[in-house]
N, C-alpha and C. Protein backbone atom coordinates (compact mmCIF):
# COMPACT_ATOMS: atom_id res chain seq x y z
N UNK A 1 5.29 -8.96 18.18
CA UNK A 1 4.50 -8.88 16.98
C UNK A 1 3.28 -8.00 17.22
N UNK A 2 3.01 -6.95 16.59
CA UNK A 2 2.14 -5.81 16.25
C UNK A 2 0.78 -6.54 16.10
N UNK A 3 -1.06 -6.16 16.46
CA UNK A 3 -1.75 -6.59 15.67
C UNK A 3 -2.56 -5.58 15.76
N UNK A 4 -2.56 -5.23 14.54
CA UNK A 4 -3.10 -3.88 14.01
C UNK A 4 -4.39 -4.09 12.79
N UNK A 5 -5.75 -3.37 13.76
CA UNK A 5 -7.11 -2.87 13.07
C UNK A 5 -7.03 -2.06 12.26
N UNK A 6 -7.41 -2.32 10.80
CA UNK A 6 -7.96 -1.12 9.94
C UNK A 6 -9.16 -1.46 10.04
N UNK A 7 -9.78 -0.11 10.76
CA UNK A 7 -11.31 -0.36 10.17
C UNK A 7 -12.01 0.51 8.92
N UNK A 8 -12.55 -0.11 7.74
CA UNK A 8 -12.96 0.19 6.70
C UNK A 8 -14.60 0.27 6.21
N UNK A 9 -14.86 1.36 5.60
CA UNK A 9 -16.30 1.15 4.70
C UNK A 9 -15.95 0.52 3.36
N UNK A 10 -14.93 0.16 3.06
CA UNK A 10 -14.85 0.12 1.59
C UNK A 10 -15.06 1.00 0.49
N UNK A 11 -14.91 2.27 0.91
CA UNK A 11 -15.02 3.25 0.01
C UNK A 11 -13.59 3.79 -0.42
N UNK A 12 -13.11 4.73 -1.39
CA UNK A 12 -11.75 4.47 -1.79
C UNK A 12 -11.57 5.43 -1.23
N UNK A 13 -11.88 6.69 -0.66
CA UNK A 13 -11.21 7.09 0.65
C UNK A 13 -10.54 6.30 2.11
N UNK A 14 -11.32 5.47 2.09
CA UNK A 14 -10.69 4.33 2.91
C UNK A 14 -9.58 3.45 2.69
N UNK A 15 -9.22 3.70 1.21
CA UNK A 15 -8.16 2.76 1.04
C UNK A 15 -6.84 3.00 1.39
N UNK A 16 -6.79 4.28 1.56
CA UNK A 16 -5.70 5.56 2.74
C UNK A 16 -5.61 4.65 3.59
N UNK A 17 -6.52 4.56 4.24
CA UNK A 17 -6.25 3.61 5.58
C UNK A 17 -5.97 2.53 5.91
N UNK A 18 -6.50 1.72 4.87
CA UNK A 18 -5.90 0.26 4.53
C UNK A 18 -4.65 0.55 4.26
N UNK A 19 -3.76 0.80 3.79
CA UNK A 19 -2.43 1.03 3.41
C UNK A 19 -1.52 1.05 4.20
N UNK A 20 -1.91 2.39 5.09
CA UNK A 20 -1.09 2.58 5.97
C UNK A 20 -1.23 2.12 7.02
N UNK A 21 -2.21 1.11 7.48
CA UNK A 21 -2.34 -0.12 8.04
C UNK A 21 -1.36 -1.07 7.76
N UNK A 22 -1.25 -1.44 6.77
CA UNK A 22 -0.62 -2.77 5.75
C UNK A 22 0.93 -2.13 5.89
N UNK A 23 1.30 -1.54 5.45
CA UNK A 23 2.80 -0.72 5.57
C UNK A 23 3.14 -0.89 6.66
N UNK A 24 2.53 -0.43 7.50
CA UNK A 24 2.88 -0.58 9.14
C UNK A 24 3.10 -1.76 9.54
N UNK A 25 2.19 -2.55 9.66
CA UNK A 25 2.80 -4.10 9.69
C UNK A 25 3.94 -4.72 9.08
N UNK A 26 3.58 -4.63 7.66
CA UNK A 26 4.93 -5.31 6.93
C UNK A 26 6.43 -4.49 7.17
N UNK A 27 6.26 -3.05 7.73
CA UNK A 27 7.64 -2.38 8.39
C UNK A 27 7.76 -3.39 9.82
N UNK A 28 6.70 -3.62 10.70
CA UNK A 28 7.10 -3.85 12.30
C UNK A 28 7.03 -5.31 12.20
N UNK A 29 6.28 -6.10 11.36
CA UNK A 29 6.12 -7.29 11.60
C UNK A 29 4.51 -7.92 12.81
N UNK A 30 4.17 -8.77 12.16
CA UNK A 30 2.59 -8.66 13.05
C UNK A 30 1.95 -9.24 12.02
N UNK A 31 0.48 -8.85 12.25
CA UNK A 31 -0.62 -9.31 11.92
C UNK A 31 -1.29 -8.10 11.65
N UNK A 32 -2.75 -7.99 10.35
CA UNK A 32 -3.50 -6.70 10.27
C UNK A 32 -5.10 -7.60 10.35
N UNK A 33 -5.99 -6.89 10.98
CA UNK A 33 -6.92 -7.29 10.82
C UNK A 33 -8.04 -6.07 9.91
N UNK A 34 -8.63 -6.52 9.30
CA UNK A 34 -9.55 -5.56 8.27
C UNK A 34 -10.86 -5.96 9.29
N UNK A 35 -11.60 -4.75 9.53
CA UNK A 35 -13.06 -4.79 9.85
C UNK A 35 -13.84 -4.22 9.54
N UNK A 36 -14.95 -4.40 9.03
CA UNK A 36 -16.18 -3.20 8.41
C UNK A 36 -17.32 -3.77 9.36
N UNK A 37 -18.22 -2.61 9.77
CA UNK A 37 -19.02 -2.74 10.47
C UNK A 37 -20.34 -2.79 10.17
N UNK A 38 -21.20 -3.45 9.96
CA UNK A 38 -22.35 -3.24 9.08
C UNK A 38 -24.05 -2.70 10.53
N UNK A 39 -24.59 -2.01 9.98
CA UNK A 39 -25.62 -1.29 10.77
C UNK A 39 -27.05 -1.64 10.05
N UNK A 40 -27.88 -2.38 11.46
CA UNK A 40 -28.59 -2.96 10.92
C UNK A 40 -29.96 -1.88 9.55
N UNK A 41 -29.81 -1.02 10.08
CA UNK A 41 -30.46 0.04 9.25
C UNK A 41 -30.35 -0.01 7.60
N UNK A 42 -28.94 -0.73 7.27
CA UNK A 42 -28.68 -0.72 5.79
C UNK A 42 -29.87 -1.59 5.08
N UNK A 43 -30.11 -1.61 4.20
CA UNK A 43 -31.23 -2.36 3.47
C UNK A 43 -30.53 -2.72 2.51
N UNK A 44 -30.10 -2.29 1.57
CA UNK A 44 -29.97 -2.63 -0.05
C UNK A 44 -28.70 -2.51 0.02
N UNK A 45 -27.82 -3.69 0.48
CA UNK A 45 -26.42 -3.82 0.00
C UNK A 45 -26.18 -3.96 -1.65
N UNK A 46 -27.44 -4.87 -2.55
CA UNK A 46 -26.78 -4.74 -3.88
C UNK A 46 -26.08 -3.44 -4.24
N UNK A 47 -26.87 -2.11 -4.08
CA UNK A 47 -26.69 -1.32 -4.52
C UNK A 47 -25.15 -0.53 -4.80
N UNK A 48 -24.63 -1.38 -3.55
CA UNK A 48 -22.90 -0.90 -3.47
C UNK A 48 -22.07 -1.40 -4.31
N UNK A 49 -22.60 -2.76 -4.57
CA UNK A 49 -21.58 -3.84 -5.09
C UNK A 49 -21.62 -3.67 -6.99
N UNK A 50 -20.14 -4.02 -7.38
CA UNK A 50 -19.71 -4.03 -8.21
C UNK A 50 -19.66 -5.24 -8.85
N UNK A 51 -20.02 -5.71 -10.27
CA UNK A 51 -19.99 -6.90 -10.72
C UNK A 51 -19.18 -7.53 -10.60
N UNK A 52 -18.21 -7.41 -9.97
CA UNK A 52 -16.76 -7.98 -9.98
C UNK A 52 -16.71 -8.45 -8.22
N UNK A 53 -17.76 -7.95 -7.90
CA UNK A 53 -18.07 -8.31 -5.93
C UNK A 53 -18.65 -9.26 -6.22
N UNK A 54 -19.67 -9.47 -6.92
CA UNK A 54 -20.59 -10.62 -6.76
C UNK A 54 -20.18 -12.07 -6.73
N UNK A 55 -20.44 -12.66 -5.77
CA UNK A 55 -19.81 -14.36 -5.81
C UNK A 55 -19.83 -15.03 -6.92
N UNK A 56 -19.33 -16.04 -7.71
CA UNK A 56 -19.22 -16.83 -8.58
C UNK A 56 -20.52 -17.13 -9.07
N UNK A 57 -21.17 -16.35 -10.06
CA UNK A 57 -22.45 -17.66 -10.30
C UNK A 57 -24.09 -16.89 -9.83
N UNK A 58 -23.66 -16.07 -8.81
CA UNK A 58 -25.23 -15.58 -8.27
C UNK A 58 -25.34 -14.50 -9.27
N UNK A 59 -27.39 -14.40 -9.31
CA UNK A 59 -28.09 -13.20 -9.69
C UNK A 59 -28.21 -12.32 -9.17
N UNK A 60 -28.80 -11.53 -9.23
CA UNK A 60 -29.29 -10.36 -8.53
C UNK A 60 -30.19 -11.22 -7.70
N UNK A 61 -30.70 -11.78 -8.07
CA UNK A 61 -32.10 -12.50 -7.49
C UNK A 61 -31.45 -13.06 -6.19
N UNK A 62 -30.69 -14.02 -7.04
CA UNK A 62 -29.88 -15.05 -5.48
C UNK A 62 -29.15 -13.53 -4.59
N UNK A 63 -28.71 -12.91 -5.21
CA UNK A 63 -28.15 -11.82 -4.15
C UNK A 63 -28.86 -11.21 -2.99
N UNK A 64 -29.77 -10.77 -3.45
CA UNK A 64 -31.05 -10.43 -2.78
C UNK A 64 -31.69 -11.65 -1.34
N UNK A 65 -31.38 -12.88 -1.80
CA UNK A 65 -31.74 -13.93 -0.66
C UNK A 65 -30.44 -13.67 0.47
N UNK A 66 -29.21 -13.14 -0.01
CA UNK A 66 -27.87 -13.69 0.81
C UNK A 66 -28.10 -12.00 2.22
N UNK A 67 -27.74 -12.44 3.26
CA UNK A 67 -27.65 -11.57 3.99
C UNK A 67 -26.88 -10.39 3.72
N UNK A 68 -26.87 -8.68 4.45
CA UNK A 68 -26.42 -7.71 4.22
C UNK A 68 -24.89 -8.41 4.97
N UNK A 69 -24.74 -9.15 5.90
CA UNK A 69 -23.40 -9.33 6.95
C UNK A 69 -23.21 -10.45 5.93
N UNK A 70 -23.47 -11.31 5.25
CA UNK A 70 -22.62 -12.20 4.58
C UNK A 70 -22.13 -11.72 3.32
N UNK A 71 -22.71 -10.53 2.58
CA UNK A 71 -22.07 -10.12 1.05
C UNK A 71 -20.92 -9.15 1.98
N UNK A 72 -20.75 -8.49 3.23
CA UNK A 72 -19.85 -7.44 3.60
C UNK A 72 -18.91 -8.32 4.61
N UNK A 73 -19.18 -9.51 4.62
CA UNK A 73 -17.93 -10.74 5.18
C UNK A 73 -17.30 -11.16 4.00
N UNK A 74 -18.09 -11.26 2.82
CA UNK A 74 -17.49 -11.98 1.74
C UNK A 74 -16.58 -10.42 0.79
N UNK A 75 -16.90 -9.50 1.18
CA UNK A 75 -16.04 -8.03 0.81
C UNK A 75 -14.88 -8.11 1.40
N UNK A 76 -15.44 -8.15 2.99
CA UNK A 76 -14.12 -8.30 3.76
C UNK A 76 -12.86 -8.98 3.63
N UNK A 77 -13.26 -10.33 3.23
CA UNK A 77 -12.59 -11.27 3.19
C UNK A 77 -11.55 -11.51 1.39
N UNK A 78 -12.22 -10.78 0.85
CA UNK A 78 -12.07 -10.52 -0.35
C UNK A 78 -10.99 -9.26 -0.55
N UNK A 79 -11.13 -8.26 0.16
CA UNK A 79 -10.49 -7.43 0.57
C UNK A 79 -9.04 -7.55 1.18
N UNK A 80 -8.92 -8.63 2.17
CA UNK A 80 -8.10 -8.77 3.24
C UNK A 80 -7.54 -9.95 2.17
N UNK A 81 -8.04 -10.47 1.43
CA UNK A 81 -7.16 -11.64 0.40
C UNK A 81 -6.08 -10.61 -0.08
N UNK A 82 -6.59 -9.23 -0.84
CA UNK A 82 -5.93 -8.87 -1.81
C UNK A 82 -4.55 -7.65 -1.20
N UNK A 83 -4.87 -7.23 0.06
CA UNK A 83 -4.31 -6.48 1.11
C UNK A 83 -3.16 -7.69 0.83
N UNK A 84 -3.48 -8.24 1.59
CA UNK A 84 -2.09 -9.44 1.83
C UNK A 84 -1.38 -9.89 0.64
N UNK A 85 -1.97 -10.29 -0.35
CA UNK A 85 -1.50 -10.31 -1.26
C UNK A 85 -0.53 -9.06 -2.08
N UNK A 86 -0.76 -7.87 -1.67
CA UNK A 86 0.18 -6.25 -2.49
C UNK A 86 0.88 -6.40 -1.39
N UNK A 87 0.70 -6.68 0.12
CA UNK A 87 1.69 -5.82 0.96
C UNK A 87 2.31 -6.82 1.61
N UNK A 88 2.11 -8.68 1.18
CA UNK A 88 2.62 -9.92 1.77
C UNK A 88 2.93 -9.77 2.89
N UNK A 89 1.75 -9.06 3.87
CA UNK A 89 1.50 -9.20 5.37
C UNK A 89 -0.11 -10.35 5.45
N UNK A 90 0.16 -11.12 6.78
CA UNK A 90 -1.06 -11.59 6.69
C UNK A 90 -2.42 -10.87 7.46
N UNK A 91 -3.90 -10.48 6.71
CA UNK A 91 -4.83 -10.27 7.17
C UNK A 91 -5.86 -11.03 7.12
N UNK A 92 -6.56 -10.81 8.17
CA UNK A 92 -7.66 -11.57 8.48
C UNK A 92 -9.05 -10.62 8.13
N UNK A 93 -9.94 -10.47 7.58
CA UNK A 93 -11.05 -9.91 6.94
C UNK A 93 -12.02 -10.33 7.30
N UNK A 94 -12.82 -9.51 8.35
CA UNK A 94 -14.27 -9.66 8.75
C UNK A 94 -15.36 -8.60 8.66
N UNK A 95 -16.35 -8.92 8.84
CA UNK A 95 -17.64 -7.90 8.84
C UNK A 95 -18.78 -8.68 9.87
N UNK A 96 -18.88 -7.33 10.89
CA UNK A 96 -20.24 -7.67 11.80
C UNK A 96 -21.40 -6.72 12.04
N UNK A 97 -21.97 -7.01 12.36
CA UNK A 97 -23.15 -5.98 12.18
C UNK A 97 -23.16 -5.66 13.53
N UNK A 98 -23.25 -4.06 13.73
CA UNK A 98 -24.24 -3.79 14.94
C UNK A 98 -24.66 -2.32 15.02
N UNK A 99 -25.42 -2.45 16.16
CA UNK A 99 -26.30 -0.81 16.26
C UNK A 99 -25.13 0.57 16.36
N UNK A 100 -24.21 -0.16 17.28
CA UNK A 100 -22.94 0.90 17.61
C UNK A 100 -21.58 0.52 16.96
N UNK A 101 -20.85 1.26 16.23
CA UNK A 101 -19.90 1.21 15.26
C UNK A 101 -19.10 1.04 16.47
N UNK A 102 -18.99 2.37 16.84
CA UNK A 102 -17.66 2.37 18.03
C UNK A 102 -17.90 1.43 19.20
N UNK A 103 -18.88 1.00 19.61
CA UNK A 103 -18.83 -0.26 20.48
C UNK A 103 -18.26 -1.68 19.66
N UNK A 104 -18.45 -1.49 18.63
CA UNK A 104 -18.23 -2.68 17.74
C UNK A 104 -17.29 -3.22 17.53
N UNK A 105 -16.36 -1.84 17.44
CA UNK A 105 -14.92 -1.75 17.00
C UNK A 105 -14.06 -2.15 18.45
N UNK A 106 -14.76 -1.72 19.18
CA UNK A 106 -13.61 -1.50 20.61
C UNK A 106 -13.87 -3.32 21.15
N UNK A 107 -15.25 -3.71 21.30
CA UNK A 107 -15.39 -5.63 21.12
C UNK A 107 -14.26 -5.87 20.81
N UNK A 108 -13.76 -5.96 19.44
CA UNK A 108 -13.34 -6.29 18.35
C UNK A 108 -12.04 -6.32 18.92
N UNK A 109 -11.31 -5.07 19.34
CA UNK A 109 -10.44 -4.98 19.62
C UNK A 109 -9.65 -5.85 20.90
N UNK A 110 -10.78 -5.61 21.98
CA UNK A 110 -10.58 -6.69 23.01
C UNK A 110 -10.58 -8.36 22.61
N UNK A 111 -11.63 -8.77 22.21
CA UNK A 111 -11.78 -10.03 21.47
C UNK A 111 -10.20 -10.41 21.03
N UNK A 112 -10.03 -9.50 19.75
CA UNK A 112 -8.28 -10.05 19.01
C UNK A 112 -7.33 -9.38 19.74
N UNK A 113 -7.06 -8.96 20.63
CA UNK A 113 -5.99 -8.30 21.27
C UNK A 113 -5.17 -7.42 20.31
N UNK A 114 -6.27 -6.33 19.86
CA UNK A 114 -5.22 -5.36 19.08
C UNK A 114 -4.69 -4.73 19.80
N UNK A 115 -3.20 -4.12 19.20
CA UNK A 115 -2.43 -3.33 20.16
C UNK A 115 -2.48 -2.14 19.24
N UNK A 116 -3.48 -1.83 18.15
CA UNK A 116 -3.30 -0.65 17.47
C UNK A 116 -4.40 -0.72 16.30
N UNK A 117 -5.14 0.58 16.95
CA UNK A 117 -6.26 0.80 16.32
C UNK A 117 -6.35 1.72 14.83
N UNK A 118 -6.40 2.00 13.86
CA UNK A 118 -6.38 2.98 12.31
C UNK A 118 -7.33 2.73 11.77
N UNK A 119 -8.39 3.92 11.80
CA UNK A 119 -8.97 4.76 11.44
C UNK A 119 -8.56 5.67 10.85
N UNK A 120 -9.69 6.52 10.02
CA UNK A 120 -9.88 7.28 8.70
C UNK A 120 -10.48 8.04 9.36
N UNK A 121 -10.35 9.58 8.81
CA UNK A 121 -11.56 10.81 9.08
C UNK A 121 -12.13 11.52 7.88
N UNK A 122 -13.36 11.74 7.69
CA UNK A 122 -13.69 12.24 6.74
C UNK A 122 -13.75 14.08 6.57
N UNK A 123 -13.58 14.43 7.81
CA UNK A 123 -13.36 15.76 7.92
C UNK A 123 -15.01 16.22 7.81
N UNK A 124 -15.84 15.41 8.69
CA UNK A 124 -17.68 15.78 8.28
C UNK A 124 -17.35 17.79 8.78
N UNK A 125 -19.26 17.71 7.67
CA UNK A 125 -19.40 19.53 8.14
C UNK A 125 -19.26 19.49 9.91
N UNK A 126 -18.66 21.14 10.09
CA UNK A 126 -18.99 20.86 11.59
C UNK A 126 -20.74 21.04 12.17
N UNK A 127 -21.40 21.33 10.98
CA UNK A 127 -22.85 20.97 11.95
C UNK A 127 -23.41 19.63 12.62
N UNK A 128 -23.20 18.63 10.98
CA UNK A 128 -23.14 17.27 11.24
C UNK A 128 -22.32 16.74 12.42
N UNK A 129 -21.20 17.38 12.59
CA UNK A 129 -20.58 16.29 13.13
C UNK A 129 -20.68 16.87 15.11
N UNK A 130 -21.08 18.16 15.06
CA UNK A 130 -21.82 18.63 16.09
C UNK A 130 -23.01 17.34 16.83
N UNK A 131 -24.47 17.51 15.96
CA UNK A 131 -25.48 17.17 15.68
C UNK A 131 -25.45 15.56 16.06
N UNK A 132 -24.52 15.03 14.94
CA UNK A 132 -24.51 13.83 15.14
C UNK A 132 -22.86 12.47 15.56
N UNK A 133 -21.94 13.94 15.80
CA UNK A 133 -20.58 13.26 16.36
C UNK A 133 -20.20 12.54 15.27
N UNK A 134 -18.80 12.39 15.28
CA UNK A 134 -17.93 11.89 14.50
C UNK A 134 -17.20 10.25 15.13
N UNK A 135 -17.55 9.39 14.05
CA UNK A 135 -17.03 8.10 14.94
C UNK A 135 -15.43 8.06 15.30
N UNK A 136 -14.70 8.72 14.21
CA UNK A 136 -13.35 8.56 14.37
C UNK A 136 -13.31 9.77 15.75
N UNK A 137 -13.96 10.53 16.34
CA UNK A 137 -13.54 11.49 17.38
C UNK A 137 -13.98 10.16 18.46
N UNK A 138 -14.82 9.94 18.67
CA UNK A 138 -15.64 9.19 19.49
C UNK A 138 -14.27 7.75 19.78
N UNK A 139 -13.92 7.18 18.62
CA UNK A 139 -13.24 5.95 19.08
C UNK A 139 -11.75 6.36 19.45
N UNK A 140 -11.88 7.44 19.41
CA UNK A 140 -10.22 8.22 20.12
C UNK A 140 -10.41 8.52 21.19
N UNK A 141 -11.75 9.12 21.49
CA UNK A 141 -11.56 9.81 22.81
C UNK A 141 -12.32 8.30 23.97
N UNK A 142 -12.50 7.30 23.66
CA UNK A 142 -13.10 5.99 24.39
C UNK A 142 -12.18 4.62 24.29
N UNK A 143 -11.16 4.35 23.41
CA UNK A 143 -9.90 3.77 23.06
C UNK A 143 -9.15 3.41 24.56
N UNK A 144 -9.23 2.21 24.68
CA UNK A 144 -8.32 1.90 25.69
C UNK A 144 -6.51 1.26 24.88
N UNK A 145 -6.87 1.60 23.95
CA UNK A 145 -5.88 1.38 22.67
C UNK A 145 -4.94 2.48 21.94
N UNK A 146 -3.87 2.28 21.63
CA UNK A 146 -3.32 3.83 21.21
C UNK A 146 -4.27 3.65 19.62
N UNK A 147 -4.89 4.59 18.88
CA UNK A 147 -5.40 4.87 17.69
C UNK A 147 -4.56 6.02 16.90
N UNK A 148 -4.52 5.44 15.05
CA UNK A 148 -3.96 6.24 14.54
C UNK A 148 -4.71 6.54 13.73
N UNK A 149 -4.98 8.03 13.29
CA UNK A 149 -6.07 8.67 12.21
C UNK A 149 -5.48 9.39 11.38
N UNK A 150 -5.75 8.39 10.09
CA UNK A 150 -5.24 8.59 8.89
C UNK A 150 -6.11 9.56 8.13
N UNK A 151 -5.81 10.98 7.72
CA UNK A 151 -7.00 11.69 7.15
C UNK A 151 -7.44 11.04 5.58
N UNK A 152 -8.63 10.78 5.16
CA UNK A 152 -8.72 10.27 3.49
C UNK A 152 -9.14 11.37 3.24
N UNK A 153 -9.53 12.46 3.07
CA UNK A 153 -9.27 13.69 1.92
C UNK A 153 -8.78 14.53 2.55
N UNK A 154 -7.50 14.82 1.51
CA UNK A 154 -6.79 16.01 1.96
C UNK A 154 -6.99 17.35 1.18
């Protein structure tokens, strides 16, 4: 049995990757785990969320009290409900925060014993990605894991 990482921002370029995450499993059989990584730098998670994200019942106000890692656990998890639900593979949906994405991810990986890492590339400018490196280059070339990189814009 396969257990295979999508890691996601939740942006719908990312949903490329969720997919062919989810496909892959429900072809080999396994497990998918969804992960988004949250960086403590973010401030204003409302700003992402869609009325249809918001938990049962909260304001803006109450939103504002709930942590940036508990509204992007409760995405996750929300996420990884509905994954499983289109592709009737089971996922598990988390979100953790930390300073290093790609350290985060590779934890992650050891922790659940993935045997297969998928990732997304955004195709950054090459100054940026000079300047400031590309995570999907970075968790390929440091991967003690085979990784598959799904491009989201073609």
């Amino acid at each position: 049995m396969i257990r295979v990482l999508a890691a996601t921002d939740f942006s719908a370029d990312g949903r490329v990757v969720v997919d062919f995450a989810a496909n892959l499993v429900r072809q080999c059989g396994g497990k998918m785990y969804l992960l988004h990584v949250v960086e403590p730098c973010m401030v204003n998670a409302a700003g992402c969320l869609t009325p249809n994200e918001l938990a049962d019942g909260d304001s803006l106000d109450e939103l504002h009290h709930r942590s940036l890692l508990n509204i992007a656990h409760t995405r996750a998890t929300r996420a990884a409900e509905k994954i499983s639900s289109k592709w009737d593979i089971p996922i598990y949906g988390k979100a953790e925060e930390a300073d290093d994405v790609v350290e985060c991810i590779h934890n992650f990986c050891g922790r659940h014993h993935i045997d297969l890492l998928v990732i997304g590339n955004r195709h950054h400018f090459l100054l940026s990605s000079i300047l400031l490196g590309n995570t999907a280059e970075k968790l390929m070339r440091t991967s003690k894991i085979p990784v598959t990189v799904v491009p989201c814009c073609v």
